[in-house]
mmCIF file of C-alpha atoms and ligand atoms in Angstrom:
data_model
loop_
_atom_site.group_PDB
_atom_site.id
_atom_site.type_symbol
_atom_site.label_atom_id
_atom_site.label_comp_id
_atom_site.label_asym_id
_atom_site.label_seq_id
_atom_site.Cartn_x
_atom_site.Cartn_y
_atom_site.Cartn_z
ATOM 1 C CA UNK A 176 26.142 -0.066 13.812
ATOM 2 C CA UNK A 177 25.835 -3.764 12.578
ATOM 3 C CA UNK A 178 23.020 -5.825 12.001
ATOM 4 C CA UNK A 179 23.302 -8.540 14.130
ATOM 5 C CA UNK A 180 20.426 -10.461 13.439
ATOM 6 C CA UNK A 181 17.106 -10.499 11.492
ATOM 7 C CA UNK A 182 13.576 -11.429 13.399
ATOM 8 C CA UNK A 183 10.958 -12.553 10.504
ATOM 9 C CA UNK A 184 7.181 -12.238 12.070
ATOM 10 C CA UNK A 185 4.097 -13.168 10.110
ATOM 11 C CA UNK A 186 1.063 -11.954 11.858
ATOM 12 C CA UNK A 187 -2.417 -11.838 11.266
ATOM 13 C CA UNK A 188 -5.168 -9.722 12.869
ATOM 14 C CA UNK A 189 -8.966 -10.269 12.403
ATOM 15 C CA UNK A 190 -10.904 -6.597 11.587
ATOM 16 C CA UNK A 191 -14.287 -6.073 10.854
ATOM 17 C CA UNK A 192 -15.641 -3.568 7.522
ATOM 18 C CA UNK A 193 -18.534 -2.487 9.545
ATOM 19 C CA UNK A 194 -21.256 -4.588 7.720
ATOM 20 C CA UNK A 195 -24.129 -5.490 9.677
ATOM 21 C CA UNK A 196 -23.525 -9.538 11.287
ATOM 22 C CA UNK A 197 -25.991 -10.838 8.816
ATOM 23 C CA UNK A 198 -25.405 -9.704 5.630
ATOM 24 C CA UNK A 199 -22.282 -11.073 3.855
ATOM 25 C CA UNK A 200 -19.774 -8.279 2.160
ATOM 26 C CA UNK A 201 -21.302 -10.117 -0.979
ATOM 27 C CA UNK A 202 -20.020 -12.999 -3.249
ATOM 28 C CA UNK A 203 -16.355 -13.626 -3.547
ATOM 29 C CA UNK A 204 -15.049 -14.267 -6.646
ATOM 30 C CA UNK A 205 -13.030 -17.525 -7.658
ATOM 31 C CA UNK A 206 -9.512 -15.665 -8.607
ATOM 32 C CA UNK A 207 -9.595 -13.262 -5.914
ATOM 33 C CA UNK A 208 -8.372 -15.417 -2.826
ATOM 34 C CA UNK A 209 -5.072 -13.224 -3.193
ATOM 35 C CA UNK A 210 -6.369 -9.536 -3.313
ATOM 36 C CA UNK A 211 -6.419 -8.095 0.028
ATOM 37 C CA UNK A 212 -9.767 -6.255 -0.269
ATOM 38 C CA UNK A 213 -11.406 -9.159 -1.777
ATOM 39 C CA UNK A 214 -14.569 -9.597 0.446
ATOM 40 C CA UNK A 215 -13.848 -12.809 1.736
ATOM 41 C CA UNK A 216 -10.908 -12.196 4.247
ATOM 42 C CA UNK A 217 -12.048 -11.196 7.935
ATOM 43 C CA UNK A 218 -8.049 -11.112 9.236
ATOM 44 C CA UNK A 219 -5.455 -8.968 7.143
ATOM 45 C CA UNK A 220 -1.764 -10.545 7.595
ATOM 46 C CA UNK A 221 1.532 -8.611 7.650
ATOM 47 C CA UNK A 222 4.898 -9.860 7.142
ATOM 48 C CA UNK A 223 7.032 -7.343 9.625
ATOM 49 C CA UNK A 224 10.953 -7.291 9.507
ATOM 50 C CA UNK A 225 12.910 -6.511 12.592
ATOM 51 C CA UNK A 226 16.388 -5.954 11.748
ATOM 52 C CA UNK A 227 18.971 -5.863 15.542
ATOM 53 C CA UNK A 228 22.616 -4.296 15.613
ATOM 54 C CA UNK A 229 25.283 -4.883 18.096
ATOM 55 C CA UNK A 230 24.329 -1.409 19.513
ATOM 56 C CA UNK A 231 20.766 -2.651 20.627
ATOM 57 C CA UNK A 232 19.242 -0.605 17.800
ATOM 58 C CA UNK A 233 15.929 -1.570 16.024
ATOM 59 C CA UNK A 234 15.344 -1.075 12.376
ATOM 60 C CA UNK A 235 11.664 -2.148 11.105
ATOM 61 C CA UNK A 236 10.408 -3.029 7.789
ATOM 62 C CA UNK A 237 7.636 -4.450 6.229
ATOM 63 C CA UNK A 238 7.137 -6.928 3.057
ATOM 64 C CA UNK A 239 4.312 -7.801 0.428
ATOM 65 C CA UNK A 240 2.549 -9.000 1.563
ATOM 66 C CA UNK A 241 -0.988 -11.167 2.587
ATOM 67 C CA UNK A 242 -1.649 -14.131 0.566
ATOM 68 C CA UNK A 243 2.273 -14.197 -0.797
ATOM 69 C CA UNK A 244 3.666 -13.982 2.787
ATOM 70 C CA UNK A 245 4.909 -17.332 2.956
ATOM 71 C CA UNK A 246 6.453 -17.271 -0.071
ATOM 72 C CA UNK A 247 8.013 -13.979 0.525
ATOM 73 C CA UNK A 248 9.163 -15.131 4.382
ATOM 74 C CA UNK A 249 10.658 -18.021 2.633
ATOM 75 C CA UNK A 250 12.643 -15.757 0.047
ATOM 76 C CA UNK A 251 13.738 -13.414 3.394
ATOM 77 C CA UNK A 252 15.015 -16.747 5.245
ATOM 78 C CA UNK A 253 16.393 -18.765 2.430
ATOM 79 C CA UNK A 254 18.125 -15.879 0.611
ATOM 80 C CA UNK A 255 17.203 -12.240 1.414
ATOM 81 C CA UNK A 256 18.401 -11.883 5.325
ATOM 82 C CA UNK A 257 21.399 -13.300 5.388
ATOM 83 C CA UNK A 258 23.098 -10.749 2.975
ATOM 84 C CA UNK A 259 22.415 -8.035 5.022
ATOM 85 C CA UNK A 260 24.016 -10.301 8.229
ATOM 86 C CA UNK A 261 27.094 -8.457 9.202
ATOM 87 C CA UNK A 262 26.871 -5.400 7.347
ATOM 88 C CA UNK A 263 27.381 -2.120 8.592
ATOM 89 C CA UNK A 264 24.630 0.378 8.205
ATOM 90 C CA UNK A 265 26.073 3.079 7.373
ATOM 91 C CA UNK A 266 26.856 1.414 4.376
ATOM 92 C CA UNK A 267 22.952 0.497 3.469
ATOM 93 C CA UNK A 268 22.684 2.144 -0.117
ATOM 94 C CA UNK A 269 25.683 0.018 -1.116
ATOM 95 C CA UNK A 270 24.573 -3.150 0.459
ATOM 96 C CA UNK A 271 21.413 -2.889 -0.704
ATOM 97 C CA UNK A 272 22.968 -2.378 -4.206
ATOM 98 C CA UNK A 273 25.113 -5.272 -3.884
ATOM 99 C CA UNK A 274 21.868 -7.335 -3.055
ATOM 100 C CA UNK A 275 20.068 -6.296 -5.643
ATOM 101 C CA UNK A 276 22.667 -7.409 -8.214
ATOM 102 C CA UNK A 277 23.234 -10.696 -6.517
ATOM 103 C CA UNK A 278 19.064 -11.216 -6.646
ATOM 104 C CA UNK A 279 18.541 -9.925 -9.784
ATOM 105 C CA UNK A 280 18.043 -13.154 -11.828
ATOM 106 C CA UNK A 281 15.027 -13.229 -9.774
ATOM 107 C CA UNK A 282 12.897 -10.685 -11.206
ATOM 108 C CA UNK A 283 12.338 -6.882 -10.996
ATOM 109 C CA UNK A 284 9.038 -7.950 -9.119
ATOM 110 C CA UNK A 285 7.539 -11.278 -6.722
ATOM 111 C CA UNK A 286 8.644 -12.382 -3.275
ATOM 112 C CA UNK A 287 12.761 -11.830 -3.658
ATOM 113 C CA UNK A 288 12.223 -7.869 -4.834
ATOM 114 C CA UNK A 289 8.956 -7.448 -1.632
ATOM 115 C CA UNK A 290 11.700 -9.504 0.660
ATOM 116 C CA UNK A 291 14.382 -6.761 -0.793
ATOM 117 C CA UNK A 292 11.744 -4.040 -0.166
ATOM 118 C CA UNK A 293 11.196 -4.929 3.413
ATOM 119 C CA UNK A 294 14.699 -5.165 4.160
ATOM 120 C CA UNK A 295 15.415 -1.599 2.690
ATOM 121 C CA UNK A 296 12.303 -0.013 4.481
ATOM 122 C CA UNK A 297 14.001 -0.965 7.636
ATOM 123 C CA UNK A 298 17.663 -0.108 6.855
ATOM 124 C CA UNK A 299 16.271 3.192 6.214
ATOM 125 C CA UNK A 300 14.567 3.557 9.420
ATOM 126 C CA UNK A 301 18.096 2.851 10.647
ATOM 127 C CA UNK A 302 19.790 5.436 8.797
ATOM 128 C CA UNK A 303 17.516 7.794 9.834
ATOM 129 C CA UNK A 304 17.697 6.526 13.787
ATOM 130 C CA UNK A 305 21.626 7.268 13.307
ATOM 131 C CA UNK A 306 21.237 10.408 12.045
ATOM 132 C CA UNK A 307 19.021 11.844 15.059
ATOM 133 C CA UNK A 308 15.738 12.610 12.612
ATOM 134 C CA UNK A 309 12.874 11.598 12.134
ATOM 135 C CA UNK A 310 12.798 9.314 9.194
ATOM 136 C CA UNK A 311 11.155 12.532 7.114
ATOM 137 C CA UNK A 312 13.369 14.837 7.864
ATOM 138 C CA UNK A 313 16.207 12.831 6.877
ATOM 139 C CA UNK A 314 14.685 12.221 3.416
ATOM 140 C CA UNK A 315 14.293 16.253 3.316
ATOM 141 C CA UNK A 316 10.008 15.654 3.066
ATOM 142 C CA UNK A 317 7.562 18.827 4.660
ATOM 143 C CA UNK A 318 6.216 17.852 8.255
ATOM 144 C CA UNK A 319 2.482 18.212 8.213
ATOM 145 C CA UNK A 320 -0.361 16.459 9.242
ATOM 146 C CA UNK A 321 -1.194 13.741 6.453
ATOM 147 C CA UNK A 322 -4.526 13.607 5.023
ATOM 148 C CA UNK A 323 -5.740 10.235 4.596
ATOM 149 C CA UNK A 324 -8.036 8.515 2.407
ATOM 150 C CA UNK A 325 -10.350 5.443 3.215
ATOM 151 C CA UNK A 326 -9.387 2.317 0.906
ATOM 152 C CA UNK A 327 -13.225 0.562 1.222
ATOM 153 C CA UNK A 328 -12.746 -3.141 0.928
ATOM 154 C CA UNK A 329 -15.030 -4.640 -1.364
ATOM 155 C CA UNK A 330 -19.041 -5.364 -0.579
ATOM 156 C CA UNK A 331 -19.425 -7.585 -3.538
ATOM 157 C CA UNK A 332 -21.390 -5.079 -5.914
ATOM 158 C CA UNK A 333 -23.995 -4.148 -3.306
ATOM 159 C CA UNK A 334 -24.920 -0.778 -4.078
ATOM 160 C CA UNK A 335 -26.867 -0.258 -0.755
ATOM 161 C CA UNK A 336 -24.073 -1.602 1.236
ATOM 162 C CA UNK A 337 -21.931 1.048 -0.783
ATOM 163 C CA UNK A 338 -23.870 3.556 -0.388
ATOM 164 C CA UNK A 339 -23.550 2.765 3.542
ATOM 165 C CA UNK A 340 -20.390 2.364 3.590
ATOM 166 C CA UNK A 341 -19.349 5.685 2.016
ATOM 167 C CA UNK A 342 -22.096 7.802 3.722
ATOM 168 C CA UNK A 343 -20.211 5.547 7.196
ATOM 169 C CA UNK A 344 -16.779 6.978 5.770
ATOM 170 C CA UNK A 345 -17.707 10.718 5.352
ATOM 171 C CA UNK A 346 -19.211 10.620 8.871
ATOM 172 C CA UNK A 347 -15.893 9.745 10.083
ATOM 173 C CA UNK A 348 -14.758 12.692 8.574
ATOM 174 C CA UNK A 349 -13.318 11.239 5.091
ATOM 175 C CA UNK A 350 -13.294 13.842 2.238
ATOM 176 C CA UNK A 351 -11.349 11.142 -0.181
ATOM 177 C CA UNK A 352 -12.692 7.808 -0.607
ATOM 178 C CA UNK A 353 -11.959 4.438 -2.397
ATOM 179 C CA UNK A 354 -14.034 1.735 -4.077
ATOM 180 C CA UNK A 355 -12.980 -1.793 -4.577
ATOM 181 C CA UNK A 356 -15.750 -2.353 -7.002
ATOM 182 C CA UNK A 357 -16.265 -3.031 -10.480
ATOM 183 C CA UNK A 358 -20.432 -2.893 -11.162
ATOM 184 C CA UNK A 359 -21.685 0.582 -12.633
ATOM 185 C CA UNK A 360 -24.392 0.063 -10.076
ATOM 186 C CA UNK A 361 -22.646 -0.111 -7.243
ATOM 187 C CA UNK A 362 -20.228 2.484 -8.253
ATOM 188 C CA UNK A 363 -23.011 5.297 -9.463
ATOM 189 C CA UNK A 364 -24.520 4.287 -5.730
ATOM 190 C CA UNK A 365 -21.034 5.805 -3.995
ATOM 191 C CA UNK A 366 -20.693 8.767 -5.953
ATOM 192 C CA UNK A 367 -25.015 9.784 -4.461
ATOM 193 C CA UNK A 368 -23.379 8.881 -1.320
ATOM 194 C CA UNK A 369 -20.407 11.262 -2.135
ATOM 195 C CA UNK A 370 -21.129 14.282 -4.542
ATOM 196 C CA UNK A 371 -18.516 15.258 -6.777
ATOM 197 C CA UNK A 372 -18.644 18.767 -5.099
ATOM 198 C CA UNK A 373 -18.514 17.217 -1.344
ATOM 199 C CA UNK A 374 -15.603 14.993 -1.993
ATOM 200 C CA UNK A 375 -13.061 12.487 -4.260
ATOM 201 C CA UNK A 376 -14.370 8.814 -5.107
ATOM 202 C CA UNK A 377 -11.527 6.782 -6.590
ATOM 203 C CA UNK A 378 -12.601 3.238 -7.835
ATOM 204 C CA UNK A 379 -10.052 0.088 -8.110
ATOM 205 C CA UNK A 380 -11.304 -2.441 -10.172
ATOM 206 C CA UNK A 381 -8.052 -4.610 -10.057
ATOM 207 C CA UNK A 382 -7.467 -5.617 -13.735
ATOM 208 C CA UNK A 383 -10.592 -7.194 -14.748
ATOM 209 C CA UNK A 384 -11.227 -5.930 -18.720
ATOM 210 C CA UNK A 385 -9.873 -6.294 -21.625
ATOM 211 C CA UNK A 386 -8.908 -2.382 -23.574
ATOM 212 C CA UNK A 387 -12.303 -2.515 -25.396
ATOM 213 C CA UNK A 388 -14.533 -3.422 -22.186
ATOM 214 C CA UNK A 389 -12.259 -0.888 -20.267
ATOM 215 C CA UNK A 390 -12.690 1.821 -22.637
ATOM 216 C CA UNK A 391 -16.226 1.396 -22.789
ATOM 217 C CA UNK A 392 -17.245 1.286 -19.487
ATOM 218 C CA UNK A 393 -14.689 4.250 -18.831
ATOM 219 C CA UNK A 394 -17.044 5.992 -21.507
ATOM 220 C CA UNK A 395 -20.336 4.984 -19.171
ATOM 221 C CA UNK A 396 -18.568 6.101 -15.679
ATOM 222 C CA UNK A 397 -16.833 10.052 -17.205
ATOM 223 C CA UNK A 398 -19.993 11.769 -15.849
ATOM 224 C CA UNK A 399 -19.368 10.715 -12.605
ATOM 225 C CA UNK A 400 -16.192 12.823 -11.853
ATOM 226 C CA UNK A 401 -14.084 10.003 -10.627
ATOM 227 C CA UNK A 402 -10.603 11.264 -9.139
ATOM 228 C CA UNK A 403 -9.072 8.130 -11.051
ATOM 229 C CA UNK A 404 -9.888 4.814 -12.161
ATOM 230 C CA UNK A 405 -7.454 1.947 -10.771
ATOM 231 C CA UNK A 406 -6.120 -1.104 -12.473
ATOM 232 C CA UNK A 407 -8.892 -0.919 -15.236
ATOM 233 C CA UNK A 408 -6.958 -3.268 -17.663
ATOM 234 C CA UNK A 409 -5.642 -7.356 -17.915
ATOM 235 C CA UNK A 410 -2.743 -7.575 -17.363
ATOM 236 C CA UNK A 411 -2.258 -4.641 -15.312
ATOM 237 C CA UNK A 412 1.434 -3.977 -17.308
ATOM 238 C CA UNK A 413 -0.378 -3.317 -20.578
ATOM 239 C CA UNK A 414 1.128 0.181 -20.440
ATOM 240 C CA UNK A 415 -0.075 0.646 -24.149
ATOM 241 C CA UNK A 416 -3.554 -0.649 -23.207
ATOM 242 C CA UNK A 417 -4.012 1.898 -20.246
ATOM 243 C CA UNK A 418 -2.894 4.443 -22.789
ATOM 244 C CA UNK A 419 -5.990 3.906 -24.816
ATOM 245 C CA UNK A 420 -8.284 3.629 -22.362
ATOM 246 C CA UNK A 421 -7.209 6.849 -21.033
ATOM 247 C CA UNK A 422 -8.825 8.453 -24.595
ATOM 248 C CA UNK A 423 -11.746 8.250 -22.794
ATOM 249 C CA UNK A 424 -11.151 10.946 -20.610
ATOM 250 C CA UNK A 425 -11.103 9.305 -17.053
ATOM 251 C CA UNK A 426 -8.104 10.094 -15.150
ATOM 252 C CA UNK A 427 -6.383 6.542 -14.603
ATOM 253 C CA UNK A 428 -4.053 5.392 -11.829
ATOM 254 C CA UNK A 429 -1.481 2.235 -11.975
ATOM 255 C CA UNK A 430 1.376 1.131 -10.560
ATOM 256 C CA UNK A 431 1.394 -1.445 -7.552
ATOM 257 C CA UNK A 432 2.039 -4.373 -9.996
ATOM 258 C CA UNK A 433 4.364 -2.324 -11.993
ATOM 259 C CA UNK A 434 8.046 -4.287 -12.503
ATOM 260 C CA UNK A 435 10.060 -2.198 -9.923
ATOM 261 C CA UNK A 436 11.048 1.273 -11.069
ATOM 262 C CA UNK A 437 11.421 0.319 -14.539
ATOM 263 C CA UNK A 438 8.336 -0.682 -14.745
ATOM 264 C CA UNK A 439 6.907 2.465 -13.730
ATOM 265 C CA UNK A 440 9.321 4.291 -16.647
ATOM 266 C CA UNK A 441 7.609 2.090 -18.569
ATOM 267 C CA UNK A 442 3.924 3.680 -17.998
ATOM 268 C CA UNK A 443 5.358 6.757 -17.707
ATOM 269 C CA UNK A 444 6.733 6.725 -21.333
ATOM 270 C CA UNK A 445 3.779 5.536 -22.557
ATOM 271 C CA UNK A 446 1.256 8.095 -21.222
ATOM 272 C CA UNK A 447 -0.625 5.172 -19.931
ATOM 273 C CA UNK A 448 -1.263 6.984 -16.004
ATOM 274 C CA UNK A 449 -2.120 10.268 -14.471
ATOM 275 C CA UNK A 450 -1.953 9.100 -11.098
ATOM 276 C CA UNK A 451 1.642 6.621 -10.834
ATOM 277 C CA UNK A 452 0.727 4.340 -7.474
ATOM 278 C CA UNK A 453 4.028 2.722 -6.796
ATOM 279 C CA UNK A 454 3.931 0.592 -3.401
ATOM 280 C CA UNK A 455 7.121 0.734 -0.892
ATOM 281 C CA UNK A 456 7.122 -3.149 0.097
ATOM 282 C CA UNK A 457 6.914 -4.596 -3.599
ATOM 283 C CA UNK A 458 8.814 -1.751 -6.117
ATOM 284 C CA UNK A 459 12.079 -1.874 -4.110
ATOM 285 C CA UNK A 460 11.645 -0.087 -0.237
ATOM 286 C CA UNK A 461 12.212 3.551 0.066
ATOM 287 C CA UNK A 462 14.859 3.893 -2.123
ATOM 288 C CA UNK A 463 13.192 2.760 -5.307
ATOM 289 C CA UNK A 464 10.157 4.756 -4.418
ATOM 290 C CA UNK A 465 12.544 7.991 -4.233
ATOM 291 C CA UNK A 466 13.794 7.382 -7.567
ATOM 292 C CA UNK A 467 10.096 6.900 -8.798
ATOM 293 C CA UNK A 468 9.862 10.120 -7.318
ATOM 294 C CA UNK A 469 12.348 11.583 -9.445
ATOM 295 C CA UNK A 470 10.901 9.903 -12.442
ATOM 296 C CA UNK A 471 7.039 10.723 -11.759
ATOM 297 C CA UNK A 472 8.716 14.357 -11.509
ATOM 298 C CA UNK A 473 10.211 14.390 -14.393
ATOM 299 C CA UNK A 474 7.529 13.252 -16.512
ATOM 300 C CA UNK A 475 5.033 15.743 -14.813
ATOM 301 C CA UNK A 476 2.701 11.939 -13.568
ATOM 302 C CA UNK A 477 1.583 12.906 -9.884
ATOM 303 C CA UNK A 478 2.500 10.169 -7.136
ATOM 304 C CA UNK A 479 -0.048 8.645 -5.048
ATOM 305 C CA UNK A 480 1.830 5.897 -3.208
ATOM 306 C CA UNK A 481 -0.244 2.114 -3.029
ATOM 307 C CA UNK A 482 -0.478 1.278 0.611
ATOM 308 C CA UNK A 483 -3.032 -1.598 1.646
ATOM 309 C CA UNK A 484 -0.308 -1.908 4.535
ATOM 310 C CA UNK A 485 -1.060 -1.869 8.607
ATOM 311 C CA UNK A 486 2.881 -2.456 9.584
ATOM 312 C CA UNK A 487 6.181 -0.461 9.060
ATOM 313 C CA UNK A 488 4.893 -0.080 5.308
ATOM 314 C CA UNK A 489 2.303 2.186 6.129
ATOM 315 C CA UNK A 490 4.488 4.557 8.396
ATOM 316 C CA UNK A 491 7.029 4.507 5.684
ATOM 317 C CA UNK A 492 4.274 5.481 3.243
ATOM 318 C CA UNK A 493 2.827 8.013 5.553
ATOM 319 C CA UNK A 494 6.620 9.684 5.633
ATOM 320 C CA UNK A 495 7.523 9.508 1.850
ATOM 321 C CA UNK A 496 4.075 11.322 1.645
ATOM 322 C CA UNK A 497 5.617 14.451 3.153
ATOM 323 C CA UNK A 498 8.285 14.941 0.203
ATOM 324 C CA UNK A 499 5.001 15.295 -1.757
ATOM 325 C CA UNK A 500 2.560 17.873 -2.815
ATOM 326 C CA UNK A 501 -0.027 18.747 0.120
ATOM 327 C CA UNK A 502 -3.218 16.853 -1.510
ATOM 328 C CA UNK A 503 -1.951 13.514 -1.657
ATOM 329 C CA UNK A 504 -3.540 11.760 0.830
ATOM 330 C CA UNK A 505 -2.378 8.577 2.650
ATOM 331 C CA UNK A 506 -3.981 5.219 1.600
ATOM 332 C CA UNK A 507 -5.698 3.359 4.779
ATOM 333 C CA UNK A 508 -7.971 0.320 4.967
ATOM 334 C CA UNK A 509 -11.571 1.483 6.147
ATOM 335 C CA UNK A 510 -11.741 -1.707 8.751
ATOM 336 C CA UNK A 511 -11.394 -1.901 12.365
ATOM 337 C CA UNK A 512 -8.948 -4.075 13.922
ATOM 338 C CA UNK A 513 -9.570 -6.635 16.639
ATOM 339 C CA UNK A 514 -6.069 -5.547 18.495
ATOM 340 C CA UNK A 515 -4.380 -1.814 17.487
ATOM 341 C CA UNK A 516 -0.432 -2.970 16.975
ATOM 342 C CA UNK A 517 -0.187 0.962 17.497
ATOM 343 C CA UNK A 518 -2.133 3.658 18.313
ATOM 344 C CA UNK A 519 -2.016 5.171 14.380
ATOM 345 C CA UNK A 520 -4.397 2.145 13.125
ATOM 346 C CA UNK A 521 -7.250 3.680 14.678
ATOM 347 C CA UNK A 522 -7.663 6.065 11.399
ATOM 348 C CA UNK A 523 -8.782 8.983 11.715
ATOM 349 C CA UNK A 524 -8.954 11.724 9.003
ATOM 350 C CA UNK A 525 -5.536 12.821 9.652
ATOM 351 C CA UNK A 526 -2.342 11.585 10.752
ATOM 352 C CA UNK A 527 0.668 13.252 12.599
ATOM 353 C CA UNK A 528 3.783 11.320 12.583
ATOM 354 C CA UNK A 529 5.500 11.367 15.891
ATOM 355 C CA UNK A 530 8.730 13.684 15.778
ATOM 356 C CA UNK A 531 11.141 10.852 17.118
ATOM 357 C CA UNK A 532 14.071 9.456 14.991
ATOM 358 C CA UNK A 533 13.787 6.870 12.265
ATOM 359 C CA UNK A 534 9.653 5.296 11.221
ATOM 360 C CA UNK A 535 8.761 5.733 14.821
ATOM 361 C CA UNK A 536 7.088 2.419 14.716
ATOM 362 C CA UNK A 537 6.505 1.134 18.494
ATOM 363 C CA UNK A 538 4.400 -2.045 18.304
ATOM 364 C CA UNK A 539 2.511 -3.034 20.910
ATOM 365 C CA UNK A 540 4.585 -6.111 22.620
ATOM 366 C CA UNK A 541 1.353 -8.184 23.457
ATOM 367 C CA UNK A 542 -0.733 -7.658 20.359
ATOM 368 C CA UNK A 543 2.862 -8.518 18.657
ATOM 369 C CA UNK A 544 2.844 -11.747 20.698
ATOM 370 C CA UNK A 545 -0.911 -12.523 20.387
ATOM 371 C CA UNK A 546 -0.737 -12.286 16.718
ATOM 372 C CA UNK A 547 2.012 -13.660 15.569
ATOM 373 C CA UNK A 548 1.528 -16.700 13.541
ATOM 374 C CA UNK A 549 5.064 -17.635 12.314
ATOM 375 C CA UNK A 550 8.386 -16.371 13.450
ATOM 376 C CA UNK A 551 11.816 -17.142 12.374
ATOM 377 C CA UNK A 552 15.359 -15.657 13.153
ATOM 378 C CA UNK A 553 18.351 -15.203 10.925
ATOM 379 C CA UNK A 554 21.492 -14.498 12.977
HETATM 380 MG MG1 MG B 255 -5.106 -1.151 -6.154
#
């Protein structure tokens, strides 16, 4: 099989977070226009990558991501894609090694390495299709169906909305559940919604403190029994700063910002994480996450992949899960989408990946169409 050409499709899909039509998710905040869970986005955009080979077959990946998508379709069309033009796929680890040195004066992380990641996500799926096996069983994972966990966007430091919101997630049957919130209030108001014996609360704060505020406020939230605490420290590589926060006896998690896999190493050898979050269209695609696998393994850090993804990059997340242990759960936005681009994005507590070869991704051709916002071919 050769890739014949490259499709590039940006598309964006209004949801709704299940807030009542009056009340705003709360304030946005002026340096949050890029964070995907910031409360002042009502569409979530994917940048999906459709790889074709002169045998008809269709390889699909996915890049970082939202607000960087143009810059990251611009790295795919300018100098990503056509690489991978011509190449033979049963050559894809050495391709994508080739790339990689040819890109590398680009940086281990930004729109080249999430334009590399996408590309490798859906060489994979090809490998995988040529092989006969479902894209799991051809990485060697455990079949089972996935738990998931609900990834709340934010509500702006509303504790009542919180406390809706989480009470709205365990009726749906959630049993893990994620904050994007940084108020004590707001925070204390999820974990009354959730008990500490009923369920797992994980809170993302997305890099706001500095070690001493992060330490402190670590100190105030231990008695709440958080699972983890995400991203507590600027800038989120301060691998020594996480390290002394986590004196304080809160269970931290990092790693979606991390510098590809070196950049986990580097957290790891710093005792800076308990919970290593490395996310498949940013660190590298599938293969970098295996070898932060290997790493996370070796350094006895448990693996949680990122995944604020609604494309190939969650079904490739939702398969690398299986070559995990049995309680990590599957990250999923807690939103409803205006248009399902497949039937998997109406979550539901659990997720079985379809036994067919490769990701098994199978878009829906109008919502494909009806969202698409930009699309561009490299041939
Ligand atoms: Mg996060």
């Amino acid at each position: 099989m050769i890739i014949q050409k490259i499709e590039l499709l940006r598309l964006s899909i209004p949801f709704t977070a299940g807030t009542a039509e009056r009340k705003t998710l709360g304030q946005a905040q002026d340096d949050d226009a890029f964070n995907a869970a910031s409360p002042r986005h009502r569409q979530m955009q994917s940048l999906i990558i459709k790889l074709t080979t002169d045998t008809g077959h269709i390889g699909w990946g996915e890049a970082f991501g939202h607000g960087a998508n143009p810059a990251t379709l611009t790295a795919l069309q300018a100098m990503v894609a056509p690489l991978f033009i011509g190449t033979a796929c049963r050559d894809h680890l050495a391709t994508l090694e080739t790339a990689r040195r040819a890109l590398h004066g680009f940086g281990s992380t930004g729109p080249v390495m999430y334009a590399l990641s996408g590309i490798d996500i859906a060489l994979w799926d090809l490998a995988a299709q040529a092989a006969g096996k479902p894209l799991y069983d051809y990485l060697g994972g455990q079949p089972r169906p996935l738990e998931l966990y609900a990834s709340l966007v934010s509500y702006g430091g509303d504790p009542e909305e919180v406390f809706r919101q989480v009470r709205r997630a365990r009726e749906q049957g959630f049993g893990k559940i994620k904050l994007h919130e940084t108020r004590y209030e707001a925070i204390a108001a999820a974990r009354q919604a959730l008990p500490a014996h009923e369920g797992e609360l994980m809170v993302d704060v997305n890099c706001p403190w500095t070690v001493q505020q992060a330490s402190d406020i670590a100190e105030r939230l231990r008695p709440l029994e958080l699972t983890w605490l995400e991203e507590p420290v600027w800038p989120p590589d301060d691998a020594h700063g996480l390290a002394q926060v986590r004196r304080a006896g809160v269970p931290l998690s990092a790693g979606e910002n991390a510098a590809g896999v070196n950049g986990l190493r580097a957290l790891f050898e710093q005792g800076a994480i308990d919970v290593a979050q490395p996310s498949v269209a940013k660190v590298g695609g599938i293969t970098a996450m295996l070898h932060v696998f290997d790493l996370a393994r070796e350094y006895g850090v448990k693996v949680v992949p990122h995944c604020f993804y609604f494309g190939p990059g969650l079904l490739a997340v939702a398969h690398l899960c299986t070559l995990l242990p049995q309680d990590v759960a599957v990250e999923v936005p807690f939103i409803q989408f205006e248009a399902l681009l497949y039937p998997e994005l109406d979550f539901k507590p659990r997720m079985n990946l379809a036994p067919v070869p490769g990701l098994g991704f199978v878009p829906d051709p109008q919502v494909l169409e009806r969202y698409c916002i930009e699309r561009l071919m490299i041939d």
